[in-house]
Short mmCIF file of C-alpha atoms and ligand atoms in Angstrom, two decimals:
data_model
loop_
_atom_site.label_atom_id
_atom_site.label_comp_id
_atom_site.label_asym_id
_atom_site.label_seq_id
_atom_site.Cartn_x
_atom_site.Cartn_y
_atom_site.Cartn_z
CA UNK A 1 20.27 -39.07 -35.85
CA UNK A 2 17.05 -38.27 -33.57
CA UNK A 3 15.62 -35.04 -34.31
CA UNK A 4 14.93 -32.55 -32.22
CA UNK A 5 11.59 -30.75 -31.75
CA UNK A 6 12.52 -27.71 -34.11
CA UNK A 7 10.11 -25.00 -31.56
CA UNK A 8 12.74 -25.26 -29.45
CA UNK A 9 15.41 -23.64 -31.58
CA UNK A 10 13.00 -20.13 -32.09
CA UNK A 11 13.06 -19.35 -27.91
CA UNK A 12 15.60 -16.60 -27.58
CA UNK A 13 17.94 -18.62 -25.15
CA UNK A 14 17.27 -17.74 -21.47
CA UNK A 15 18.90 -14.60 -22.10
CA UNK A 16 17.29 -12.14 -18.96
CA UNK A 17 18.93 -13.58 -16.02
CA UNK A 18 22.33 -15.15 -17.35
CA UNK A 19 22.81 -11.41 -18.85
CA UNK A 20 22.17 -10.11 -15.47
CA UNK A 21 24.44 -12.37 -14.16
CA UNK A 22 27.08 -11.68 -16.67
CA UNK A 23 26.95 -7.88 -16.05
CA UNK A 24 26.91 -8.40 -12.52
CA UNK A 25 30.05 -11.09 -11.94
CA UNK A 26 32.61 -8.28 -14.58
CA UNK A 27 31.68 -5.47 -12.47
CA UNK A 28 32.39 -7.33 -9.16
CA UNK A 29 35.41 -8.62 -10.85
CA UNK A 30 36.19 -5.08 -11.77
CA UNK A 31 35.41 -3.45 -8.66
CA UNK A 32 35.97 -6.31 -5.83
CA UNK A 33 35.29 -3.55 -3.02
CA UNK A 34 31.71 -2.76 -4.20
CA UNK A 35 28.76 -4.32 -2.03
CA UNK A 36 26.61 -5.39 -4.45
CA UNK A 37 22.35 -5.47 -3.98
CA UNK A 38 20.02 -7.62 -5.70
CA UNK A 39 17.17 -6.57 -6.09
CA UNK A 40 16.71 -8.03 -9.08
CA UNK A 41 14.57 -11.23 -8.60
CA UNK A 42 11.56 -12.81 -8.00
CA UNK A 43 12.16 -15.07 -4.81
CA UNK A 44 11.69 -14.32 -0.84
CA UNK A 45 13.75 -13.71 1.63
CA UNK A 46 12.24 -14.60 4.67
CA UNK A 47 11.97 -17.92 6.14
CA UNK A 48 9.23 -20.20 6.05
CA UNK A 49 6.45 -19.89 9.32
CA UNK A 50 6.29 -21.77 12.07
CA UNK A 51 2.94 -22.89 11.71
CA UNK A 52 4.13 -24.04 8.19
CA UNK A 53 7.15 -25.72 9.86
CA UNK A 54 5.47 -27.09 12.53
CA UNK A 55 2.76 -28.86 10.32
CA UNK A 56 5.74 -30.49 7.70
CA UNK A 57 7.65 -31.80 10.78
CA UNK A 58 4.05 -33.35 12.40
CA UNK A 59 3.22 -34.91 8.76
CA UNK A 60 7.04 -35.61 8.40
CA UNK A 61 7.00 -38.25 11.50
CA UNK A 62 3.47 -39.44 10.48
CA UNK A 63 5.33 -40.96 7.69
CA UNK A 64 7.66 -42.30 10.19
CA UNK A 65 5.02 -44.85 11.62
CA UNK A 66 3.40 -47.72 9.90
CA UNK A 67 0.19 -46.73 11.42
CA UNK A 68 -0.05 -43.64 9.54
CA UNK A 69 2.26 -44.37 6.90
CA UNK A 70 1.04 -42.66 3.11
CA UNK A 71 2.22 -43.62 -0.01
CA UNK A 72 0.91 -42.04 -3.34
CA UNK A 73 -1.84 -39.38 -2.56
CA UNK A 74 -4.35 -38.66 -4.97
CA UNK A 75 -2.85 -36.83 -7.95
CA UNK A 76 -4.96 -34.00 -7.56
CA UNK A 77 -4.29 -33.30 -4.18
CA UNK A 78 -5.33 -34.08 -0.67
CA UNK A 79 -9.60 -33.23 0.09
CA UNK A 80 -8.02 -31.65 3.21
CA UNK A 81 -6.10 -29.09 1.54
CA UNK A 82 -8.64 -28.67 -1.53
CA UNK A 83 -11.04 -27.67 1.05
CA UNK A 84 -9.07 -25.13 2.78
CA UNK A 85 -8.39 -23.79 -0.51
CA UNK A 86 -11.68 -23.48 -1.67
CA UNK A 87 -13.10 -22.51 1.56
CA UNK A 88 -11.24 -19.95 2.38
CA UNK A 89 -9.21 -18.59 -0.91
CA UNK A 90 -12.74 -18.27 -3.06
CA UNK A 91 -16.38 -19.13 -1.30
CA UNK A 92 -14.95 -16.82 2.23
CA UNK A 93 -14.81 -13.93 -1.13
CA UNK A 94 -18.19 -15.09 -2.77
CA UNK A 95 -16.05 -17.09 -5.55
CA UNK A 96 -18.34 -19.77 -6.69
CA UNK A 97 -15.19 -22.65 -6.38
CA UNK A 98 -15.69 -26.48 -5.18
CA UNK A 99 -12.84 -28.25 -3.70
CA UNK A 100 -13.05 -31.06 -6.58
CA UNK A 101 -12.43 -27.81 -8.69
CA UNK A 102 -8.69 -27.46 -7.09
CA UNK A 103 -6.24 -29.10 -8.50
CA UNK A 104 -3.06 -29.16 -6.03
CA UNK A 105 0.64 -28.94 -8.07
CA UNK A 106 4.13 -28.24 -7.64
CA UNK A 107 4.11 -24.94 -8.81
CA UNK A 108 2.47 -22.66 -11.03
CA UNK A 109 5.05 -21.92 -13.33
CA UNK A 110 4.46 -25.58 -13.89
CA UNK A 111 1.09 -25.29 -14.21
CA UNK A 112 1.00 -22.12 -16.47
CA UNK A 113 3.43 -23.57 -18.58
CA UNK A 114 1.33 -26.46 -18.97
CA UNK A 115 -2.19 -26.05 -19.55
CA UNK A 116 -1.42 -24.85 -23.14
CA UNK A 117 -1.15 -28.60 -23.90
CA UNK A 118 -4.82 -29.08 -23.67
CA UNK A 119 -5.82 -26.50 -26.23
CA UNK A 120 -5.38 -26.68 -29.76
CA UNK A 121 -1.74 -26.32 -31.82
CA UNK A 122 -4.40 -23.94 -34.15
CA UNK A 123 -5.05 -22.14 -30.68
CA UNK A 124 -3.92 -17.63 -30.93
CA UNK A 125 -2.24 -16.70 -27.98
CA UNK A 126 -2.91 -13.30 -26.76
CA UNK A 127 -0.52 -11.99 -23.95
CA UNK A 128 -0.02 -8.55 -22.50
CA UNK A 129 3.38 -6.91 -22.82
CA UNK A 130 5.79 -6.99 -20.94
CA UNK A 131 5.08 -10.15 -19.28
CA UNK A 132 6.31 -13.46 -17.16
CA UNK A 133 8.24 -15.36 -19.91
CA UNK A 134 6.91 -18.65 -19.36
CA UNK A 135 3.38 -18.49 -21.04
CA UNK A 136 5.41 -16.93 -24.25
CA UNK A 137 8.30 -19.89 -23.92
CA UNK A 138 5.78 -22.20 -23.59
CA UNK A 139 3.77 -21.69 -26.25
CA UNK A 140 7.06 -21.06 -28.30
CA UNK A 141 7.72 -24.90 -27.39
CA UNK A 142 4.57 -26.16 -28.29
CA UNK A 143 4.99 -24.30 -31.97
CA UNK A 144 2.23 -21.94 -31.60
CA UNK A 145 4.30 -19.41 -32.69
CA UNK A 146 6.39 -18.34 -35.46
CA UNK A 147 10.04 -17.26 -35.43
CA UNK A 148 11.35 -14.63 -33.59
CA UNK A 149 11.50 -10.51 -34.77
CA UNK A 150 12.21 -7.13 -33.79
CA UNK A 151 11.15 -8.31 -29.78
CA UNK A 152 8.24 -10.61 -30.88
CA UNK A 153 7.15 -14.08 -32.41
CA UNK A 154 5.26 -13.97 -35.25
CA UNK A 155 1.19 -15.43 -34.95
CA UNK A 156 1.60 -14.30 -31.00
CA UNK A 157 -0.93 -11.05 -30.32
CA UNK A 158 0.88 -8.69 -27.96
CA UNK A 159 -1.46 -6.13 -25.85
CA UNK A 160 1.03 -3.57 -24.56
CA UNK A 161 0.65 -2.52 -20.56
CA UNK A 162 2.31 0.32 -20.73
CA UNK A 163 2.05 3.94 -19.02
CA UNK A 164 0.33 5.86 -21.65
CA UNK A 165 -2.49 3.28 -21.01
CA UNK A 166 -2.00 3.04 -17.28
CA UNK A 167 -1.27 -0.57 -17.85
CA UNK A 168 -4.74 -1.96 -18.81
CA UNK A 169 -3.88 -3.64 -21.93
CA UNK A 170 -6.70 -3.12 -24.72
CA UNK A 171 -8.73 -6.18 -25.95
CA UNK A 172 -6.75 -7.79 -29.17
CA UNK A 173 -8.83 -6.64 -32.36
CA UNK A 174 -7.68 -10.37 -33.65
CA UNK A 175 -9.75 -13.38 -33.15
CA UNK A 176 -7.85 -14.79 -30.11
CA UNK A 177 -8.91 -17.98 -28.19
CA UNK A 178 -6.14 -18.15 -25.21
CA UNK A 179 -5.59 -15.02 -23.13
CA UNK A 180 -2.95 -15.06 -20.66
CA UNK A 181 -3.49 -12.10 -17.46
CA UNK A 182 -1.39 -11.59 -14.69
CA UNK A 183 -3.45 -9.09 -12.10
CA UNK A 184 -1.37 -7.82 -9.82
CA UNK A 185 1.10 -8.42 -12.61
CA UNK A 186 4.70 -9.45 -12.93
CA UNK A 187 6.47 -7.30 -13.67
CA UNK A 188 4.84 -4.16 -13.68
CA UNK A 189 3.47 -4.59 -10.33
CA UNK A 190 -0.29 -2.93 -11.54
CA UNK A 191 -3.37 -4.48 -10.76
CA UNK A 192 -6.43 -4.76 -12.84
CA UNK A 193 -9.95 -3.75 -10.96
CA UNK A 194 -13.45 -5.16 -11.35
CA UNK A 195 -14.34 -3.27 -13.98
CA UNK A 196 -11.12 -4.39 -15.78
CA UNK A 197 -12.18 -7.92 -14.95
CA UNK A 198 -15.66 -7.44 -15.78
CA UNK A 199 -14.87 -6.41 -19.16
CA UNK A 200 -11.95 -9.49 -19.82
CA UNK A 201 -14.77 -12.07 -18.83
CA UNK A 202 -17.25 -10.44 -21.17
CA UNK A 203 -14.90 -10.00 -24.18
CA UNK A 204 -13.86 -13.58 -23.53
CA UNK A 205 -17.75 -14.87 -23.62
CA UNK A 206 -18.67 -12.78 -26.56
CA UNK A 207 -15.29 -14.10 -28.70
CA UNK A 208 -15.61 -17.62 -27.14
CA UNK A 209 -12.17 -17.22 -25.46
CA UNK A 210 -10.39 -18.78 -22.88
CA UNK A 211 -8.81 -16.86 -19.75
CA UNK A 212 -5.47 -18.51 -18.20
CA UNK A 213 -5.58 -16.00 -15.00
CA UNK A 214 -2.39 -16.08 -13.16
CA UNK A 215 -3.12 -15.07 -9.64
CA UNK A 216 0.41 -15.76 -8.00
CA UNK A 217 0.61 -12.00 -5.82
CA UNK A 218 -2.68 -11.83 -5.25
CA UNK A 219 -1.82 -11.75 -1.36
CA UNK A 220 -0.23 -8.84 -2.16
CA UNK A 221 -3.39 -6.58 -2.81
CA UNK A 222 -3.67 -4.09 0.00
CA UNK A 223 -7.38 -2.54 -0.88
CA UNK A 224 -9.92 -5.16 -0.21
CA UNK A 225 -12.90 -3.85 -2.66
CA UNK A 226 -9.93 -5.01 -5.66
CA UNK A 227 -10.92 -8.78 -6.90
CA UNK A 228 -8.07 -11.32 -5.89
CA UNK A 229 -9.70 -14.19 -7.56
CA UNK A 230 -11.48 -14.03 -11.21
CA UNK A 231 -13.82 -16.00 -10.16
CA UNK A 232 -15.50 -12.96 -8.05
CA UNK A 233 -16.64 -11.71 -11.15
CA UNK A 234 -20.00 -13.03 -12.37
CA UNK A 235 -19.76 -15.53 -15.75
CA UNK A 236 -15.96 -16.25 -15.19
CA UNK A 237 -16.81 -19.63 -14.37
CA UNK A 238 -17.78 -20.06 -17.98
CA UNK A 239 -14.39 -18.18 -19.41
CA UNK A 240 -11.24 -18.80 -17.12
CA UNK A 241 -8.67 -20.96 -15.36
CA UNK A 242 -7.38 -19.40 -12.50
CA UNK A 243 -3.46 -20.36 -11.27
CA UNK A 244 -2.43 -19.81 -7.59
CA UNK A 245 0.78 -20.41 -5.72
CA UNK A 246 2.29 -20.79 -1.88
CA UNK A 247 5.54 -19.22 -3.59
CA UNK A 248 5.50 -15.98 -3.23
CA UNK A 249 2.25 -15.64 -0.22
CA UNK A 250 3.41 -17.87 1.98
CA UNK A 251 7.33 -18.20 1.27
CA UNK A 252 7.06 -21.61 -0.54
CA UNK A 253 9.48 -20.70 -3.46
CA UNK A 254 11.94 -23.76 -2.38
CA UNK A 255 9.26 -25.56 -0.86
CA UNK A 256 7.07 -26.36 -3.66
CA UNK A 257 3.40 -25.89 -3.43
CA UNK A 258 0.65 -24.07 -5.88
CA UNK A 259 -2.88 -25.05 -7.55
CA UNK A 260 -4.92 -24.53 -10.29
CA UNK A 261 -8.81 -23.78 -10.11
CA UNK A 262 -10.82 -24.84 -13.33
CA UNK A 263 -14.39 -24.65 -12.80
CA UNK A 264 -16.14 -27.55 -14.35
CA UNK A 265 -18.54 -25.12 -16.10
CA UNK A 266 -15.97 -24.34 -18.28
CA UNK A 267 -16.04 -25.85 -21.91
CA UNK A 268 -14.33 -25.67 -25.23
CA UNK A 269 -15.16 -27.21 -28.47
CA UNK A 270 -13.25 -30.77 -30.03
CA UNK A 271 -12.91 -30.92 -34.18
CA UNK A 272 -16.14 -32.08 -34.49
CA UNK A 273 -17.51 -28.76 -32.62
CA UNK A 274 -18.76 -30.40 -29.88
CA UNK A 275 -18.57 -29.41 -25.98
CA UNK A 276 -15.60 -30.66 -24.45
CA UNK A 277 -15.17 -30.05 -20.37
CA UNK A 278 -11.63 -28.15 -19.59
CA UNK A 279 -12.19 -29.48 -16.09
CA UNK A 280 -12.31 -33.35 -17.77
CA UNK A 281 -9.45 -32.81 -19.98
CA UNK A 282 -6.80 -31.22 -17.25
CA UNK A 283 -7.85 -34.17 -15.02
CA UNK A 284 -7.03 -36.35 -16.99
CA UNK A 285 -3.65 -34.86 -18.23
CA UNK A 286 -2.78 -34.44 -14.25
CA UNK A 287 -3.45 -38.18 -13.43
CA UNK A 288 -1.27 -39.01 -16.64
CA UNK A 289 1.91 -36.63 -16.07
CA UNK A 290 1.41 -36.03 -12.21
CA UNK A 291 1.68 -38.24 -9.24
CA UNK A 292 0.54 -35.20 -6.24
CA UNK A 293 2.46 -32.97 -3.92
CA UNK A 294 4.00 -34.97 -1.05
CA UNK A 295 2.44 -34.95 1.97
CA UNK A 296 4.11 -33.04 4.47
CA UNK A 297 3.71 -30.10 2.19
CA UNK A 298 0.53 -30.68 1.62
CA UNK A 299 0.39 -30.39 5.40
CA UNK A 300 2.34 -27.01 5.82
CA UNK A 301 0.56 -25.36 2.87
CA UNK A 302 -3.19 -26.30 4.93
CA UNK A 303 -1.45 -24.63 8.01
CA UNK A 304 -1.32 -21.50 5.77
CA UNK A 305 -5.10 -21.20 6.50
CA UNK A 306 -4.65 -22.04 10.27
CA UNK A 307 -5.49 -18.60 12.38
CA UNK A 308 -1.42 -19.17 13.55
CA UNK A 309 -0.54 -19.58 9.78
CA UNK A 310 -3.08 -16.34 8.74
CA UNK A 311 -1.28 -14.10 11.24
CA UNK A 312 2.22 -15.42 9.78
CA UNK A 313 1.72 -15.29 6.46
CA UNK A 314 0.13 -11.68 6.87
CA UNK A 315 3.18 -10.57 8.77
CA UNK A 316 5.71 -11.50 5.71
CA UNK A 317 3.16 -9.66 3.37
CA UNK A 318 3.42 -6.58 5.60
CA UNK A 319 7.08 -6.49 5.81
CA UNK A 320 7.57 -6.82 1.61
CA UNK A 321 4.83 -4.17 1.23
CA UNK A 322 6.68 -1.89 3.10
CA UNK A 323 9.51 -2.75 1.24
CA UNK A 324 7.51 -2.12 -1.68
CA UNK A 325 6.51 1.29 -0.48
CA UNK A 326 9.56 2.58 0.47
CA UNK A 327 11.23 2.07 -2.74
CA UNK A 328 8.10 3.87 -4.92
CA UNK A 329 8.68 6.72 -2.27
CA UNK A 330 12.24 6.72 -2.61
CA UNK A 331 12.38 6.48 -6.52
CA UNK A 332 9.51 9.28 -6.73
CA UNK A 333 11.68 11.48 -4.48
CA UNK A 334 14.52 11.42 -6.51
CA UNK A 335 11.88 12.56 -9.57
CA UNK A 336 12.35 8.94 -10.78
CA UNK A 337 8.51 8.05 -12.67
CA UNK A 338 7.50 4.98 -10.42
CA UNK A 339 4.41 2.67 -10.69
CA UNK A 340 3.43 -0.97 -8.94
CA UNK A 341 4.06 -1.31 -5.27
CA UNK A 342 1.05 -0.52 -3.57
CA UNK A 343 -0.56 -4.04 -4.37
CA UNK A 344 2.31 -5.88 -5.47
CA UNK A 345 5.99 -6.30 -4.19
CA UNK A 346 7.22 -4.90 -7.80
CA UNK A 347 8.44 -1.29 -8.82
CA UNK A 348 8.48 -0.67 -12.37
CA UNK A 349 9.96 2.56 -13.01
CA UNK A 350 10.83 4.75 -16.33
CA UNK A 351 13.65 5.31 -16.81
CA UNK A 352 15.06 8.97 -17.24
CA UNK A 353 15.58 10.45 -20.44
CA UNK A 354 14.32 7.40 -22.67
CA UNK A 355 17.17 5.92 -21.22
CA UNK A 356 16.90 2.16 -23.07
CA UNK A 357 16.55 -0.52 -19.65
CA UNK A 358 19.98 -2.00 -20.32
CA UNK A 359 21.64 1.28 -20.16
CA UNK A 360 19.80 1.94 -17.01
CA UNK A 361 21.03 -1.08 -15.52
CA UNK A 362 24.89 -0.41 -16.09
CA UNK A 363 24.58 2.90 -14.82
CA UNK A 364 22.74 1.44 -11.45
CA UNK A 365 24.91 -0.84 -10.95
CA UNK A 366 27.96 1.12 -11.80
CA UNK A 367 26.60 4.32 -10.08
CA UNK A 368 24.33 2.88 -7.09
CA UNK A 369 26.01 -1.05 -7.23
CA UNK A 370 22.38 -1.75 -7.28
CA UNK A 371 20.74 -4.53 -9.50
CA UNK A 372 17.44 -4.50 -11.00
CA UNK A 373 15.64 -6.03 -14.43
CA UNK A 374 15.64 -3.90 -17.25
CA UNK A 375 12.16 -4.15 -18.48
CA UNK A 376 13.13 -5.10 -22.39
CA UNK A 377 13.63 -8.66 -20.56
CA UNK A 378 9.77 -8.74 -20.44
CA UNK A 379 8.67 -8.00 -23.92
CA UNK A 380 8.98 -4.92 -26.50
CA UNK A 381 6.90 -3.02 -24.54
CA UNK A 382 8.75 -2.74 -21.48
CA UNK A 383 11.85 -1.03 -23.30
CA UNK A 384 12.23 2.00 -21.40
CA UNK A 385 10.98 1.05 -17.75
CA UNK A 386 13.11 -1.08 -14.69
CA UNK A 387 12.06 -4.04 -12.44
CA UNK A 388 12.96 -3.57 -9.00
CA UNK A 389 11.81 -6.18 -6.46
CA UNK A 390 10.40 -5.27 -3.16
CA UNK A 391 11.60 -9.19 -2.14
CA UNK A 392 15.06 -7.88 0.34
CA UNK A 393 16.15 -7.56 3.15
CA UNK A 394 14.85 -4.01 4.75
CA UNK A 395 18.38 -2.70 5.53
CA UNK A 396 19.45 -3.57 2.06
CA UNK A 397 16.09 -1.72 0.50
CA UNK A 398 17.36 1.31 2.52
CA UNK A 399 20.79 1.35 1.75
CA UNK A 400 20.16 0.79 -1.98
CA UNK A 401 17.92 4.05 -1.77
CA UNK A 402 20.17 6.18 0.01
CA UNK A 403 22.66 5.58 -2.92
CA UNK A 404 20.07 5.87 -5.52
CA UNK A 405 19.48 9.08 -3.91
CA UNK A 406 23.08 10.30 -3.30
CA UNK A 407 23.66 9.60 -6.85
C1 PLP B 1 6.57 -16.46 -8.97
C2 PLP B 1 5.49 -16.52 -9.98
C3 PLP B 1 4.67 -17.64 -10.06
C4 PLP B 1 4.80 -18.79 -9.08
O1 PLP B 1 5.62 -19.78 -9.50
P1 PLP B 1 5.82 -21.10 -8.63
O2 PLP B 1 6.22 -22.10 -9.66
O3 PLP B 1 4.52 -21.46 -7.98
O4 PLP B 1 6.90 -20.83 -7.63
C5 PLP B 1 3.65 -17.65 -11.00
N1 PLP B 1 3.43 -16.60 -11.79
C6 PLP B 1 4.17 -15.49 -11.72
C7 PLP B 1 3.84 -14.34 -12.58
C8 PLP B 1 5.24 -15.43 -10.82
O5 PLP B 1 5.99 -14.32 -10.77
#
């Protein structure tokens, strides 16, 4: 019989959100009469903006006519959308990015996931904890890692973000060579600063590391002196891959839309020890595994940048920060320890007593019937803390508080 890859059989299986789902469907069944909130996960609520909708339906009927019929774009994505990333997401910030340095994708889970391939199976992982699951699970797949213990896989270097350090994780005292940072960061909701930055891109030059610099809420940042691209800080170009999505920014979470930027100054070294370009080698994977974003969304995510689009897009950011700030006002009220949500649309609070973050979801949702993500589901490190996403409805934001409160 055909084997199977054997990585596959160390990833603790998908256990986060099926548990949350588990808990949630027995206490419904349980208590039928309770009104349930999410607020739980990761995806918007709001719809997509016109300017976005108006540009998909224009491209959409393009296609209809043989005149302006497209088939396969180029895998890396349309120049017109490159360029109003690069213009306006890096140079309009003083990031040193070319268009032919964008590469367009389907997502940046997708892309996160799969840049590892590139690198080395010899390559140490270094990710902060608690943390988005897919560069671990990844990396898990690809057999970088040993099995599974006490929270962690073995050969993995973990750099807790936790409140004792005000969630700046401390550089790993191993030799590590891929370094996976989330700023403003899933799921604590923190943000790193330029000094924070400026000190990643030097520790990565002086240890000849990569960065892998997810960038997915960087709409989110509310104090414009904060970085929202690494590539603001001098030298990253040397050190860092920076991913990017419409997902979360722009409400493209069902609509499918994200990019990578890999400067092409950017090298690491084959067996031999010579210079290899990261830039060459993810082009080349792209063109192999990747046949481009379709067009009309290609379309709507370059009417992101359009002044109509701009004003839009700002609006939704608006409404989840408020979100956002109402619920770390709310939870700090009720004496609740509360962090994230001034440049992210994440809470991450502690929970009382040293209550463990599975406990503290049972008792919300039994208490409150509110649902959040116990921060174990993130890493060791996040034992002890609670996810609660500023991605809702506003009257459902304010009705979960007011029982959080009464409670
Ligand atoms: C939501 C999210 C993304 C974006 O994923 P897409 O595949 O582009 O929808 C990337 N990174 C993090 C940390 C996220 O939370």
């Amino acid at each position: 019989m055909t084997q199977i890859n054997p990585h596959y059989q160390k990833l603790q299986a998908g256990y986060l959100f099926p548990e949350i789902g588990r808990r949630v469907k027995e206490f419904s069944a349980q208590n039928p009469q309770a009104k349930v909130i999410r607020l739980g996960i990761g995806d918007v609520v709001l719809p997509l903006p016109e300017a976005v909708r108006s540009a998909i339906k224009k491209a959409t009927d393009e296609l209809g006519d043989p005149k302006t019929f497209r088939g396969y774009g180029p895998e890396q994505g349309y120049d017109f959308l490159r360029e109003a990333i690069a213009q306006n997401d890096f140079q309009a910030r003083g990031a040193k990015i070319e268009a032919d340095e964008i590469f367009v994708s389907d997502g940046s889970k997708c892309d996160c996931g799969n840049i590892q391939e590139i690198f080395s199976l010899d390559s140490r992982v270094a990710v902060v904890d608690p943390v988005y699951p897919v560069y671990v699970d990844t990396n898990v797949m690809a057999g970088r890692s040993g099995h599974y213990q006490d929270g962690r896989y073995a050969n993995f270097v973990y750099m807790p973000a936790t409140a004792e350090n005000n969630f700046k994780p401390a550089f790993p005292k191993e030799k590590v060579d891929l370094i996976y940072l989330c700023s403003p960061a899933n799921p604590t909701g923190t943000v790193l600063d330029k000094k924070d930055l400026e000190g990643w891109v030097a520790f990565a030059k002086k240890h000849e590391a990569i960065i892998l610099f997810d960038a997915a809420y960087e709409a989110f940042i509310t104090d414009d002196s904060l970085p929202r691209s690494i590539f603001e800080i001098p030298g990253a170009r040397e050190v860092a891959i920076e991913f990017r999505s419409f997902s979360k920014t722009a409400g493209f979470t069902g609509t499918r839309c994200a990019f990578t930027a890999i400067p092409k100054d950017l090298f690491a070294k084959n067996e031999k020890g010579e210079k290899v370009s990261v830039h060459a080698l993810w082009h080349r994977r792209h063109c192999t595994k990747f046949n481009g974003v379709s067009y009309p969304i290609q379309r709507g995510a370059e009417a992101v940048y359009s002044a109509q689009g701009k004003k839009e897009v700002t609006s939704l950011i608006h409404y989840y920060m408020e979100n956002a700030r109402l619920i770390l006002a709310g939870l700090q009220q009720t004496g609740l320890q509360a962090f994230g949500g001034i440049h992210a649309p994440y809470v991450w609070l502690k929970t009382p007593n040293g209550m463990k973050s599975w406990d503290f979801f049972d008792l919300l949702l039994s208490k409150s019937h509110v649902v959040g993500t116990p921060g174990a589901g993130f890493g060791p490190s996040g034992e002890g803390y609670f996810r609660l996403s500023a991605f809702g409805f506003r009257e459902n934001i304010l009705e979960a508080l007011s029982r959080i409160k009464n409670y």
